[in-house]
Amino acid sequence: MTLVQPSSRLDRLSDAPGELFVYGTLQFAVVLEALLGRVPAYIPASTPGWRAAALEGRVYPGLVAAPGTAAAGLVLTNLTDQEWTLLDSFEDNRYELREVALSTGGHGLAYIWPDGEVRPEDWDRAEFESLHLQAYAARCARIGPRLAAGEPKGE
């Protein structure tokens, strides 16, 4: 994998970004494999006070504050610096990378959706898997090598 230039979101973090909490499309091994060429180690977790919201016009969710709920997902525990940079380039520019509390008792980083286009219902993982996963993973397989080479993700 070629080293990519760090994005501004990662520049704001310490030299060791830590663990990444994923709650949407990055929970799927086929998506991680398409983007990174491997499936990083992970543990199941949730993040209290947040939900994975369906977003208007998008097949992927956004993590939004929701007191009294908890978004289920995975914590990716052994991402390399290059993988962090690639995933950061992959994520929509609207996301904010922030620390969140995890059900495991620790903290991790997560891509938070700031506002707008948030639908009242939660993102439906099963619906995504049955209707969109195959095409989404194929798209990730096309753009992953470009991101690894430091190119934009455009189709």
JSON list of N, CA and C in Angstrom, two decimals, residues 107-136:
[
{"chain": "A", "resi": 107, "resn": "HIS", "atom": "N", "xyz": [-12.85, 4.37, 25.19]},
{"chain": "A", "resi": 107, "resn": "HIS", "atom": "CA", "xyz": [-13.24, 5.37, 24.21]},
{"chain": "A", "resi": 107, "resn": "HIS", "atom": "C", "xyz": [-12.65, 5.01, 22.86]},
{"chain": "A", "resi": 108, "resn": "GLY", "atom": "N", "xyz": [-13.28, 5.47, 21.82]},
{"chain": "A", "resi": 108, "resn": "GLY", "atom": "CA", "xyz": [-12.78, 5.28, 20.47]},
{"chain": "A", "resi": 108, "resn": "GLY", "atom": "C", "xyz": [-13.16, 6.48, 19.64]},
{"chain": "A", "resi": 109, "resn": "LEU", "atom": "N", "xyz": [-12.65, 6.52, 18.45]},
{"chain": "A", "resi": 109, "resn": "LEU", "atom": "CA", "xyz": [-13.00, 7.59, 17.51]},
{"chain": "A", "resi": 109, "resn": "LEU", "atom": "C", "xyz": [-14.12, 7.10, 16.62]},
{"chain": "A", "resi": 110, "resn": "ALA", "atom": "N", "xyz": [-14.97, 8.02, 16.22]},
{"chain": "A", "resi": 110, "resn": "ALA", "atom": "CA", "xyz": [-16.08, 7.69, 15.33]},
{"chain": "A", "resi": 110, "resn": "ALA", "atom": "C", "xyz": [-16.32, 8.87, 14.40]},
{"chain": "A", "resi": 111, "resn": "TYR", "atom": "N", "xyz": [-16.84, 8.56, 13.22]},
{"chain": "A", "resi": 111, "resn": "TYR", "atom": "CA", "xyz": [-17.23, 9.60, 12.28]},
{"chain": "A", "resi": 111, "resn": "TYR", "atom": "C", "xyz": [-18.67, 10.00, 12.60]},
{"chain": "A", "resi": 112, "resn": "ILE", "atom": "N", "xyz": [-18.82, 11.25, 13.05]},
{"chain": "A", "resi": 112, "resn": "ILE", "atom": "CA", "xyz": [-20.10, 11.80, 13.49]},
{"chain": "A", "resi": 112, "resn": "ILE", "atom": "C", "xyz": [-20.70, 12.62, 12.37]},
{"chain": "A", "resi": 113, "resn": "TRP", "atom": "N", "xyz": [-21.99, 12.43, 12.10]},
{"chain": "A", "resi": 113, "resn": "TRP", "atom": "CA", "xyz": [-22.70, 13.22, 11.10]},
{"chain": "A", "resi": 113, "resn": "TRP", "atom": "C", "xyz": [-23.14, 14.52, 11.77]},
{"chain": "A", "resi": 114, "resn": "PRO", "atom": "N", "xyz": [-22.76, 15.68, 11.25]},
{"chain": "A", "resi": 114, "resn": "PRO", "atom": "CA", "xyz": [-23.01, 16.94, 11.96]},
{"chain": "A", "resi": 114, "resn": "PRO", "atom": "C", "xyz": [-24.48, 17.35, 12.01]},
{"chain": "A", "resi": 115, "resn": "ASP", "atom": "N", "xyz": [-25.16, 17.38, 10.88]},
{"chain": "A", "resi": 115, "resn": "ASP", "atom": "CA", "xyz": [-26.57, 17.75, 10.84]},
{"chain": "A", "resi": 115, "resn": "ASP", "atom": "C", "xyz": [-27.05, 17.68, 9.40]},
{"chain": "A", "resi": 116, "resn": "GLY", "atom": "N", "xyz": [-28.34, 17.87, 9.25]},
{"chain": "A", "resi": 116, "resn": "GLY", "atom": "CA", "xyz": [-28.94, 17.88, 7.92]},
{"chain": "A", "resi": 116, "resn": "GLY", "atom": "C", "xyz": [-29.11, 16.49, 7.33]},
{"chain": "A", "resi": 117, "resn": "GLU", "atom": "N", "xyz": [-30.18, 16.32, 6.61]},
{"chain": "A", "resi": 117, "resn": "GLU", "atom": "CA", "xyz": [-30.49, 15.08, 5.88]},
{"chain": "A", "resi": 117, "resn": "GLU", "atom": "C", "xyz": [-30.68, 13.87, 6.78]},
{"chain": "A", "resi": 118, "resn": "VAL", "atom": "N", "xyz": [-30.86, 14.10, 8.09]},
{"chain": "A", "resi": 118, "resn": "VAL", "atom": "CA", "xyz": [-31.05, 13.00, 9.04]},
{"chain": "A", "resi": 118, "resn": "VAL", "atom": "C", "xyz": [-32.53, 12.62, 9.05]},
{"chain": "A", "resi": 119, "resn": "ARG", "atom": "N", "xyz": [-32.78, 11.35, 8.79]},
{"chain": "A", "resi": 119, "resn": "ARG", "atom": "CA", "xyz": [-34.16, 10.86, 8.80]},
{"chain": "A", "resi": 119, "resn": "ARG", "atom": "C", "xyz": [-34.52, 10.39, 10.21]},
{"chain": "A", "resi": 120, "resn": "PRO", "atom": "N", "xyz": [-35.81, 10.33, 10.52]},
{"chain": "A", "resi": 120, "resn": "PRO", "atom": "CA", "xyz": [-36.20, 9.94, 11.89]},
{"chain": "A", "resi": 120, "resn": "PRO", "atom": "C", "xyz": [-35.92, 8.48, 12.22]},
{"chain": "A", "resi": 121, "resn": "GLU", "atom": "N", "xyz": [-35.81, 7.63, 11.20]},
{"chain": "A", "resi": 121, "resn": "GLU", "atom": "CA", "xyz": [-35.59, 6.21, 11.47]},
{"chain": "A", "resi": 121, "resn": "GLU", "atom": "C", "xyz": [-34.10, 5.88, 11.49]},
{"chain": "A", "resi": 122, "resn": "ASP", "atom": "N", "xyz": [-33.79, 4.79, 12.18]},
{"chain": "A", "resi": 122, "resn": "ASP", "atom": "CA", "xyz": [-32.42, 4.29, 12.21]},
{"chain": "A", "resi": 122, "resn": "ASP", "atom": "C", "xyz": [-32.08, 3.64, 10.87]},
{"chain": "A", "resi": 123, "resn": "TRP", "atom": "N", "xyz": [-30.79, 3.61, 10.58]},
{"chain": "A", "resi": 123, "resn": "TRP", "atom": "CA", "xyz": [-30.28, 2.92, 9.40]},
{"chain": "A", "resi": 123, "resn": "TRP", "atom": "C", "xyz": [-30.56, 1.44, 9.55]},
{"chain": "A", "resi": 124, "resn": "ASP", "atom": "N", "xyz": [-30.98, 0.80, 8.49]},
{"chain": "A", "resi": 124, "resn": "ASP", "atom": "CA", "xyz": [-31.36, -0.61, 8.52]},
{"chain": "A", "resi": 124, "resn": "ASP", "atom": "C", "xyz": [-30.24, -1.45, 7.91]},
{"chain": "A", "resi": 125, "resn": "ARG", "atom": "N", "xyz": [-29.45, -2.07, 8.78]},
{"chain": "A", "resi": 125, "resn": "ARG", "atom": "CA", "xyz": [-28.32, -2.89, 8.33]},
{"chain": "A", "resi": 125, "resn": "ARG", "atom": "C", "xyz": [-28.76, -4.03, 7.41]},
{"chain": "A", "resi": 126, "resn": "ALA", "atom": "N", "xyz": [-29.83, -4.72, 7.77]},
{"chain": "A", "resi": 126, "resn": "ALA", "atom": "CA", "xyz": [-30.31, -5.85, 6.97]},
{"chain": "A", "resi": 126, "resn": "ALA", "atom": "C", "xyz": [-30.77, -5.39, 5.59]},
{"chain": "A", "resi": 127, "resn": "GLU", "atom": "N", "xyz": [-31.45, -4.26, 5.54]},
{"chain": "A", "resi": 127, "resn": "GLU", "atom": "CA", "xyz": [-31.90, -3.72, 4.25]},
{"chain": "A", "resi": 127, "resn": "GLU", "atom": "C", "xyz": [-30.69, -3.34, 3.38]},
{"chain": "A", "resi": 128, "resn": "PHE", "atom": "N", "xyz": [-29.70, -2.69, 3.97]},
{"chain": "A", "resi": 128, "resn": "PHE", "atom": "CA", "xyz": [-28.50, -2.35, 3.22]},
{"chain": "A", "resi": 128, "resn": "PHE", "atom": "C", "xyz": [-27.84, -3.62, 2.68]},
{"chain": "A", "resi": 129, "resn": "GLU", "atom": "N", "xyz": [-27.72, -4.62, 3.55]},
{"chain": "A", "resi": 129, "resn": "GLU", "atom": "CA", "xyz": [-27.07, -5.87, 3.15]},
{"chain": "A", "resi": 129, "resn": "GLU", "atom": "C", "xyz": [-27.79, -6.53, 1.98]},
{"chain": "A", "resi": 130, "resn": "SER", "atom": "N", "xyz": [-29.10, -6.56, 2.01]},
{"chain": "A", "resi": 130, "resn": "SER", "atom": "CA", "xyz": [-29.84, -7.24, 0.94]},
{"chain": "A", "resi": 130, "resn": "SER", "atom": "C", "xyz": [-29.97, -6.41, -0.34]},
{"chain": "A", "resi": 131, "resn": "LEU", "atom": "N", "xyz": [-30.05, -5.09, -0.22]},
{"chain": "A", "resi": 131, "resn": "LEU", "atom": "CA", "xyz": [-30.29, -4.26, -1.39]},
{"chain": "A", "resi": 131, "resn": "LEU", "atom": "C", "xyz": [-29.06, -3.56, -1.98]},
{"chain": "A", "resi": 132, "resn": "HIS", "atom": "N", "xyz": [-28.07, -3.27, -1.14]},
{"chain": "A", "resi": 132, "resn": "HIS", "atom": "CA", "xyz": [-26.99, -2.39, -1.60]},
{"chain": "A", "resi": 132, "resn": "HIS", "atom": "C", "xyz": [-25.58, -2.93, -1.42]},
{"chain": "A", "resi": 133, "resn": "LEU", "atom": "N", "xyz": [-25.38, -3.91, -0.55]},
{"chain": "A", "resi": 133, "resn": "LEU", "atom": "CA", "xyz": [-24.02, -4.32, -0.18]},
{"chain": "A", "resi": 133, "resn": "LEU", "atom": "C", "xyz": [-23.18, -4.74, -1.37]},
{"chain": "A", "resi": 134, "resn": "GLN", "atom": "N", "xyz": [-23.72, -5.56, -2.25]},
{"chain": "A", "resi": 134, "resn": "GLN", "atom": "CA", "xyz": [-22.92, -6.07, -3.37]},
{"chain": "A", "resi": 134, "resn": "GLN", "atom": "C", "xyz": [-22.39, -4.93, -4.24]},
{"chain": "A", "resi": 135, "resn": "ALA", "atom": "N", "xyz": [-23.25, -4.00, -4.63]},
{"chain": "A", "resi": 135, "resn": "ALA", "atom": "CA", "xyz": [-22.83, -2.88, -5.47]},
{"chain": "A", "resi": 135, "resn": "ALA", "atom": "C", "xyz": [-21.90, -1.95, -4.70]},
{"chain": "A", "resi": 136, "resn": "TYR", "atom": "N", "xyz": [-22.16, -1.74, -3.42]},
{"chain": "A", "resi": 136, "resn": "TYR", "atom": "CA", "xyz": [-21.35, -0.86, -2.60]},
{"chain": "A", "resi": 136, "resn": "TYR", "atom": "C", "xyz": [-19.93, -1.42, -2.46]}
]
